[in-house]
Coordinates of C-alpha atoms in Angstrom, one line a residue:
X822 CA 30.5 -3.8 -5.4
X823 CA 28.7 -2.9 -2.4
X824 CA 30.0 -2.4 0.4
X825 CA 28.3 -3.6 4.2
X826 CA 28.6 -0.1 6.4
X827 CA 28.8 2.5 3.6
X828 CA 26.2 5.5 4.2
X829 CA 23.1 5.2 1.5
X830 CA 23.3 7.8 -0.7
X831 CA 19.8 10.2 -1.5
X832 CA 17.6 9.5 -4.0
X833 CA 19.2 9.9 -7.4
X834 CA 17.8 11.5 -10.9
X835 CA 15.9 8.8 -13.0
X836 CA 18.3 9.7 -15.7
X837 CA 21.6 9.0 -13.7
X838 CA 20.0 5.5 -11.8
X839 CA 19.4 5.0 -15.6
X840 CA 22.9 5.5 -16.4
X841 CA 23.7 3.5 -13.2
X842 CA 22.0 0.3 -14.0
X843 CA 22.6 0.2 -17.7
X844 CA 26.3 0.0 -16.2
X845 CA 25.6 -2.5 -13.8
X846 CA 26.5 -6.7 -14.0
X847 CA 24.3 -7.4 -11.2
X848 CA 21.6 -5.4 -9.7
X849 CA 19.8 -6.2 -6.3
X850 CA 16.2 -4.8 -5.1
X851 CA 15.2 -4.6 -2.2
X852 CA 11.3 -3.3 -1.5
X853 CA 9.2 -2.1 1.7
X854 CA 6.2 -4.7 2.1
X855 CA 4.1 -1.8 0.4
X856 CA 2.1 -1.9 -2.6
X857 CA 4.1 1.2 -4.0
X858 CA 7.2 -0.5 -3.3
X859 CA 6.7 -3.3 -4.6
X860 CA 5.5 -1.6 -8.2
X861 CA 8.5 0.7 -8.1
X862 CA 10.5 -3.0 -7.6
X863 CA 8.8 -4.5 -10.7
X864 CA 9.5 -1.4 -12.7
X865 CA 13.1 -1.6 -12.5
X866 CA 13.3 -5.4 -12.4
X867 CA 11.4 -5.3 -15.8
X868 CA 13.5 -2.5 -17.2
X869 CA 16.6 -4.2 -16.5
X870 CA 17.0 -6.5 -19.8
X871 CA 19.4 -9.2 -19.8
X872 CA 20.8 -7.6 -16.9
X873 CA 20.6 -10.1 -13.7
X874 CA 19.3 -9.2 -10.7
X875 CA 17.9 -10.3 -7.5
X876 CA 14.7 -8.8 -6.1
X877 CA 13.1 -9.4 -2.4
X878 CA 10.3 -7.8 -0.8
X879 CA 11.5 -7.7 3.2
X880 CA 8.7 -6.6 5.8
X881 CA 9.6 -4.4 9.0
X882 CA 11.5 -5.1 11.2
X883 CA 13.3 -8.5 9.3
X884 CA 17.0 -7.9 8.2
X885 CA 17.5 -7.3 4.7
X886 CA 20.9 -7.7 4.2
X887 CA 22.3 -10.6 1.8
X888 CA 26.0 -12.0 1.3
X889 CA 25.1 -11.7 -2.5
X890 CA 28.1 -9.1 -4.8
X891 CA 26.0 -6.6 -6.1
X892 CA 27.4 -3.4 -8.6
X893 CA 24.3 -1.4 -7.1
X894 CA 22.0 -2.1 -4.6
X895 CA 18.9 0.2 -4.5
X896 CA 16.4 0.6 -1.7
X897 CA 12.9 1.2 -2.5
X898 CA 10.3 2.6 0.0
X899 CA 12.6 2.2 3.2
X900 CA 16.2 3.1 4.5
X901 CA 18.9 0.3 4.5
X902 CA 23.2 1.3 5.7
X903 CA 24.2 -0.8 2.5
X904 CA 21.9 0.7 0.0
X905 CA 23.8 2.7 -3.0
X906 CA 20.4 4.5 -3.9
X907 CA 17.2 5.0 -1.9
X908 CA 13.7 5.1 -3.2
X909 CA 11.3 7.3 -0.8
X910 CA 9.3 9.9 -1.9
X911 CA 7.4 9.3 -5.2
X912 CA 9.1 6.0 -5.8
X913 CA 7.0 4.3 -8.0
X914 CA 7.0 7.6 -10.5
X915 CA 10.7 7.4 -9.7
X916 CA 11.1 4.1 -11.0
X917 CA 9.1 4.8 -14.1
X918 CA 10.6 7.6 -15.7
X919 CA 13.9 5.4 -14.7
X920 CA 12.0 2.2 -16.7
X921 CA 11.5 5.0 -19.5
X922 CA 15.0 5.8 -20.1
X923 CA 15.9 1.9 -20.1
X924 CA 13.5 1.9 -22.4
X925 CA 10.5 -0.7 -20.7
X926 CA 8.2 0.9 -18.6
X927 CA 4.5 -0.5 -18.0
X928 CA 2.3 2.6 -16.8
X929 CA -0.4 0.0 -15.3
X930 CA 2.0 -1.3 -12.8
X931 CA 3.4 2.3 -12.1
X932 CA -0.1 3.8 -11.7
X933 CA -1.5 0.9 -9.8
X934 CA 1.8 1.8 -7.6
X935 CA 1.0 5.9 -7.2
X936 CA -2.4 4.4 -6.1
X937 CA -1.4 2.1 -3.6
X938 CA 0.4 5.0 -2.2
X939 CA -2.6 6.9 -1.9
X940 CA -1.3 9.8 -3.8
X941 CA -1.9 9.3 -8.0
X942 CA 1.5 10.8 -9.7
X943 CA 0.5 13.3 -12.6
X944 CA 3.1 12.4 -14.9
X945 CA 2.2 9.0 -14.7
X946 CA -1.5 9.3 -15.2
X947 CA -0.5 11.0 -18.1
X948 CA 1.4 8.4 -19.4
X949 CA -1.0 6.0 -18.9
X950 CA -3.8 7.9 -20.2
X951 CA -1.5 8.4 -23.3
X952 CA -0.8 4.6 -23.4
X953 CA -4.6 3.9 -23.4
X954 CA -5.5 3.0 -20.3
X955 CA -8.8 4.6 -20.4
X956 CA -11.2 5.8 -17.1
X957 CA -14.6 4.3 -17.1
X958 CA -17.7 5.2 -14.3
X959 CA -17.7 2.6 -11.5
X960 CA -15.7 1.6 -8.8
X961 CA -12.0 0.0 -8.8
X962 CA -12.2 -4.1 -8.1
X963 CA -9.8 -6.7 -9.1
X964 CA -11.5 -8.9 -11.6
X965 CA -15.3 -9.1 -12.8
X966 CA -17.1 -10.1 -9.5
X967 CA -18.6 -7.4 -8.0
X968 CA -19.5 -8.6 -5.0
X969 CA -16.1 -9.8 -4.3
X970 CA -14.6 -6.8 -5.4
X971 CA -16.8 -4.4 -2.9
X972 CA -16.6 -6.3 -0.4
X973 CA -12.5 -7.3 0.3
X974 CA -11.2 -3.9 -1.5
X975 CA -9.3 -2.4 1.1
X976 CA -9.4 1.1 -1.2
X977 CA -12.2 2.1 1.5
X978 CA -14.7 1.0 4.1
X979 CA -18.3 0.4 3.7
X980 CA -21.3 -1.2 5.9
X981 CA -20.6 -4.3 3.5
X982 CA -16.9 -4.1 3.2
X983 CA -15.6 -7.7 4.8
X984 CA -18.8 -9.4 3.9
X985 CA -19.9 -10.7 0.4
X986 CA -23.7 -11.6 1.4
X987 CA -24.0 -8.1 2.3
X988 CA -22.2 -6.7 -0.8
X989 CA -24.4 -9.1 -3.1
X990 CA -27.5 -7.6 -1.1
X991 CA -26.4 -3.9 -1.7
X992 CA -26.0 -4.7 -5.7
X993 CA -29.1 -6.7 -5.5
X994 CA -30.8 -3.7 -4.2
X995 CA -29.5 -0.7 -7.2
X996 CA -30.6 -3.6 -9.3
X997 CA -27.6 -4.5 -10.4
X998 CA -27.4 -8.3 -11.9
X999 CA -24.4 -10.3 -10.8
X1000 CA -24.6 -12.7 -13.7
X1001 CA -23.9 -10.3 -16.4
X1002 CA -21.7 -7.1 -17.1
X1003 CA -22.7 -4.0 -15.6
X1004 CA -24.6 -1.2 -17.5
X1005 CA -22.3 2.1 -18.0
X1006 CA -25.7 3.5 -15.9
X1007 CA -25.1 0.3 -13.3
X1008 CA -21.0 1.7 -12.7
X1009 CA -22.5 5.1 -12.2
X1010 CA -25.3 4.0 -9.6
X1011 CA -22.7 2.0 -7.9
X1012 CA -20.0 4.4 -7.8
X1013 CA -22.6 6.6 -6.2
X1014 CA -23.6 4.7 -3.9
X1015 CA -20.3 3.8 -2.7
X1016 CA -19.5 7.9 -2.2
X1017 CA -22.5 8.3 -0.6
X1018 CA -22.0 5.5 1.9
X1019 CA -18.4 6.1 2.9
X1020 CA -18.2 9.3 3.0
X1021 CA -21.7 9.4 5.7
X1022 CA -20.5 10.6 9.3
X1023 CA -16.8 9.9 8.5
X1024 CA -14.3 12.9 8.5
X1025 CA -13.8 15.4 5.8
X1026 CA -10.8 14.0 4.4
X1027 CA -13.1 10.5 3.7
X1028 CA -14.4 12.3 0.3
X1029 CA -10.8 12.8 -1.1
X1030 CA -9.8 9.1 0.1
X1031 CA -12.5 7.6 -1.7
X1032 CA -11.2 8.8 -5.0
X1033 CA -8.7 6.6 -6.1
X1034 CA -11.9 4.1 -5.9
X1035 CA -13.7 6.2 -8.1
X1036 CA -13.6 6.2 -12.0
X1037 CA -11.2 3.3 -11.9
X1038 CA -8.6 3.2 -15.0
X1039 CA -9.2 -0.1 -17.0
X1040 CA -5.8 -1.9 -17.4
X1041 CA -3.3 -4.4 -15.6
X1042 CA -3.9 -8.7 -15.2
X1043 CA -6.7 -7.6 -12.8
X1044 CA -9.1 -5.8 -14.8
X1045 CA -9.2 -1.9 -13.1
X1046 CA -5.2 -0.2 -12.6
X1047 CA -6.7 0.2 -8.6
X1048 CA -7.6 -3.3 -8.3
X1049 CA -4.5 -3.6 -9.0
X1050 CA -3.3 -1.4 -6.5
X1051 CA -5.2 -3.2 -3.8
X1052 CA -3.8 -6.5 -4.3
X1053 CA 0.1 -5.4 -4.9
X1054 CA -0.2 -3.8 -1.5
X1055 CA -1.9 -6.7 0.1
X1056 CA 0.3 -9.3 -1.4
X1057 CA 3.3 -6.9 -0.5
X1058 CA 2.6 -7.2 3.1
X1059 CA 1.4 -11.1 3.4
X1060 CA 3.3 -13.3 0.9
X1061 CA 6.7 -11.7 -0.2
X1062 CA 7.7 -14.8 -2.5
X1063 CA 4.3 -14.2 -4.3
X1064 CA 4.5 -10.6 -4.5
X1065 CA 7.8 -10.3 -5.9
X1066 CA 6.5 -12.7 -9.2
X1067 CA 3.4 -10.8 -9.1
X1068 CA 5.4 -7.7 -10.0
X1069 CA 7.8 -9.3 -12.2
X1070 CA 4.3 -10.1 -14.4
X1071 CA 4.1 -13.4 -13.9
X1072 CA 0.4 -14.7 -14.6
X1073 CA 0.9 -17.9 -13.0
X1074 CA 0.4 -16.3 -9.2
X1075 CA -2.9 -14.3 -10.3
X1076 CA -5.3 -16.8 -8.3
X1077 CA -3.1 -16.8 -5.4
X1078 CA -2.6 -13.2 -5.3
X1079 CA -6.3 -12.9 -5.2
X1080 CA -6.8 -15.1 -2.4
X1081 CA -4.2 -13.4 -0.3
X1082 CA -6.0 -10.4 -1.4
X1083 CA -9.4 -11.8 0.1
X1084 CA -8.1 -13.4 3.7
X1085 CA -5.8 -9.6 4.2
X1086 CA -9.0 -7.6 3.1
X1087 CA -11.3 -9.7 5.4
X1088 CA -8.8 -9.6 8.6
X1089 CA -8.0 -6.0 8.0
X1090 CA -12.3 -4.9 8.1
X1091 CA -12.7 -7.5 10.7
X1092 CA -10.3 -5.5 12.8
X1093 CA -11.3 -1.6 11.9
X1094 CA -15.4 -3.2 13.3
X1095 CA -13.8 -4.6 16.6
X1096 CA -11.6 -2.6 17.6
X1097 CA -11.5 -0.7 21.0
X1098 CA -11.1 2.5 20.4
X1099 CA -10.7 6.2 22.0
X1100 CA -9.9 9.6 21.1
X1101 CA -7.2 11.9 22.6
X1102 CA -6.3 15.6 21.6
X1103 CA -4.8 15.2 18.4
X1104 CA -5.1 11.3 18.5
X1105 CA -7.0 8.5 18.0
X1106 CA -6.4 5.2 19.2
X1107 CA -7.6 1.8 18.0
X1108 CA -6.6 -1.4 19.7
X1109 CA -7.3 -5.2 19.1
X1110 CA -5.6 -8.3 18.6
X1111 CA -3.5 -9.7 15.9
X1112 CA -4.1 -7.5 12.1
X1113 CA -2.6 -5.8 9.7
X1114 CA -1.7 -3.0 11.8
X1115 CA -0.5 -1.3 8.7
X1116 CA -4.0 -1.8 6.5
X1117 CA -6.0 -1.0 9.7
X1118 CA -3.7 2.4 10.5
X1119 CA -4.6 3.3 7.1
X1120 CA -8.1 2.5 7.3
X1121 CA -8.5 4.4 10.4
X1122 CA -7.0 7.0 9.6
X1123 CA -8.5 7.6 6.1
X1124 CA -12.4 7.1 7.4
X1125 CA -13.0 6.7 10.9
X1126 CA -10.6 8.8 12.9
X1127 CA -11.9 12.2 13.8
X1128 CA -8.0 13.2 14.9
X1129 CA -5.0 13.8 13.0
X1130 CA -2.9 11.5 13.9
X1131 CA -4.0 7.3 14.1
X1132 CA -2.0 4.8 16.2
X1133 CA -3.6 1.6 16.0
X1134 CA -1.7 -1.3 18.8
X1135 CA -1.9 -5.1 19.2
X1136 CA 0.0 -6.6 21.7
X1137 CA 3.3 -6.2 20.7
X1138 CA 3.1 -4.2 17.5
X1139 CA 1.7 -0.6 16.3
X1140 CA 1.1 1.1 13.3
X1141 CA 0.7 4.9 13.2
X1142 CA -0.7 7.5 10.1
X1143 CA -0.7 11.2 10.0
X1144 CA -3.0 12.8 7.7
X1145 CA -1.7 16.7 8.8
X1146 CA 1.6 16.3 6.9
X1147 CA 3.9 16.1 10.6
X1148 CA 6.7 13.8 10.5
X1149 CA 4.6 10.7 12.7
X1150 CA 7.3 8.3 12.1
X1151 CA 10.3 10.6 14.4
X1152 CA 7.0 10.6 16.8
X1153 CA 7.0 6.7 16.4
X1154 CA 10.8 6.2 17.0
X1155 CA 10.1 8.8 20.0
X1156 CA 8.1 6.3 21.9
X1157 CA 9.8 2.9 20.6
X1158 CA 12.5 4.6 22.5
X1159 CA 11.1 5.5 25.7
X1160 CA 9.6 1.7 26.0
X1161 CA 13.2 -0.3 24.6
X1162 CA 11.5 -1.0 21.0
X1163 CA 12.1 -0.6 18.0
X1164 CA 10.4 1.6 15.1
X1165 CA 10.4 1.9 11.6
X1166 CA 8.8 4.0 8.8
X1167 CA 8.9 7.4 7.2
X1168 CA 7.0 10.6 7.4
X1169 CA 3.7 10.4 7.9
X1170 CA 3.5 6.5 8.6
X1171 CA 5.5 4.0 10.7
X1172 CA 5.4 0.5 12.6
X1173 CA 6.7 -0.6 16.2
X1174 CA 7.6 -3.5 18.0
X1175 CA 7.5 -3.8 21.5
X1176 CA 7.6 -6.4 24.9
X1177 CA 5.8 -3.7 27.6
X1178 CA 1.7 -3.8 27.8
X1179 CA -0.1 -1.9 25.1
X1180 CA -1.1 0.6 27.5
X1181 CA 2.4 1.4 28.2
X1182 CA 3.0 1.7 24.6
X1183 CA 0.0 3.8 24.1
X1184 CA 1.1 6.1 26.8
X1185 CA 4.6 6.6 25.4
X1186 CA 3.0 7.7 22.0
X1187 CA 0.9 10.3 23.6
X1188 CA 3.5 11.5 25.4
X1189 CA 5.4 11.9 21.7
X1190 CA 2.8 13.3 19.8

């Protein structure tokens, strides 16, 4: 049984958490509010059989311990004391070759999870290339609207992204019609266009951001395997009860996955346009009022930011991304610290809370970095 207090032990092998669960009575999951996360969380779940379980998606900061008698309790995407296994680095490919050795593993759900990431997993591409989950020209949107699609995917930012009229204008304008099914020719026009736009006085690293956008993989209950992607990780972050079905493959939540999908995608573009924003040496800074600090960090950070490192603030939360491979979450806890708050995340992102004024906060980061 678990025990409250133990130390969490690393990351194990897929085959040994294999052997782990296939000895288990009762299994609980508990996932990061991350799109990753949460695929690496439906992955096992799925895997597990007969096998009961309990599965919860907790965001930072809120406690995620539970009085429930577990045999193992696994961790995915964040640190927890009572953990018996931890899930960090490559945990959705993790949790796949783990499904794989249970013997139920989806490659859509593990893909769309190495996408949300931001960083697609060669052995599962693979598998999901050899499962038939083809790549087509275009761009990655959940479901068949275009418009819709281009303008709430949070897989990049574009003049239209956060508004529809504009996104309908853009297709209307490469001729593309949004009654019928785009033309092979009319995914290719569109996916270059797309490029062309976001990658246009944005920073170098913009072109290799934009990818997992590009030739989308066909596959999952949303049409393209990164449409996919985009929802998990907006769900993940807004409506835990909904993402953990949405994982488990339950069709029932599609239209309110969507929807969360939309009003997440429209806050989170609403926020990178208004934001106040200034550049330091080595860091930029975005600040505004209530977001997704997480979503707009990432945003940031991926297409606007000139600097390495991204903090983005609101008035009593932060999110921070590193894009030069240091260690921003220690930087994070660093200046949580210095104020009296409290910081969470690993490597090169992380979140903080804190009751002093932002530009306190602010100046405590750049004291860190």
């Amino acid at each position: 049984m678990s025990a409250t207090g133990r130390e969490p032990t690393p990351a194990t092998s897929p085959g040994d958490l294999a052997g782990s669960l296939r000895e288990a009575a009762f299994v609980r999951l508990v996932s990061d509010a991350t799109g990753e996360a949460l695929a690496a969380t439906g992955l096992l779940a799925r895997a597990l059989g007969d096998t009961p379980f309990q599965a919860s998606v907790v965001r930072p900061f809120e406690d995620p311990d539970r009085t429930t008698e577990t045999d193992i309790t696994i961790a995915i995407g964040r640190t927890q004391p009572t953990a018996d296994v931890t899930l960090t680095d490559r945990a959705a490919a993790t949790a796949f070759e783990t499904a794989r050795e249970l013997g139920t593993a989806d490659p859509a759900l593990a893909l769309a999870g190495t996408i949300a990431a931001g960083d697609v997993d060669g052995t599962v591409a693979e598998a999901a290339e050899q499962a038939g989950l083809d790549q087509r020209p275009g761009v990655a949107v959940p479901g068949t609207d275009l418009a819709d699609g281009l303008a709430h995917s949070t897989l990049f930012v574009a003049p239209f992204s956060g508004d529809a009229d504009a996104a309908r204008a853009t297709l209307a304008e490469l001729d593309i019609s949004p009654d019928g099914p785009p033309s092979a020719d009319d995914h290719r026009r569109l996916a270059s266009l797309v490029a062309l736009t976001v990658t246009t006085d944005a920073p170098p690293r913009a072109a290799d951001a934009v990818q997992r956008a590009l030739r989308p993989t066909a596959g999952g209950p949303f049409e393209t395997v990164g449409g996919y992607a985009d929802v998990l990780d907006a769900v993940a972050r807004e409506q835990p009860g909904t993402a953990v079905a949405l994982a488990l493959g339950h069709e029932a939540v599609s239209e309110d996955a969507l929807a969360t999908w939309r009003s997440h995608a429209t806050r989170a573009h609403d926020a990178v346009s208004e934001a106040t924003t200034g550049r330091y040496d080595g860091l930029f800074v975005a600040r505004g009022d209530a977001m997704p600090t997480g979503t707009v960090a990432r945003l940031f950070a991926d297409y606007r930011a000139p600097e390495p490192v991204t903090l983005v603030v609101t008035d009593d939360r932060a999110a921070a991304r590193a894009t030069d491979g240091r260690d921003v979450a220690e930087t994070m806890h660093a200046a949580a610290e210095t104020v009296g708050g409290d910081a969470v995340g690993t490597g090169d992102r992380a979140r903080a809370r804190f009751d002093v004024s932002t530009a306190d906060f602010i100046e405590a980061f750049r004291e860190a970095v």
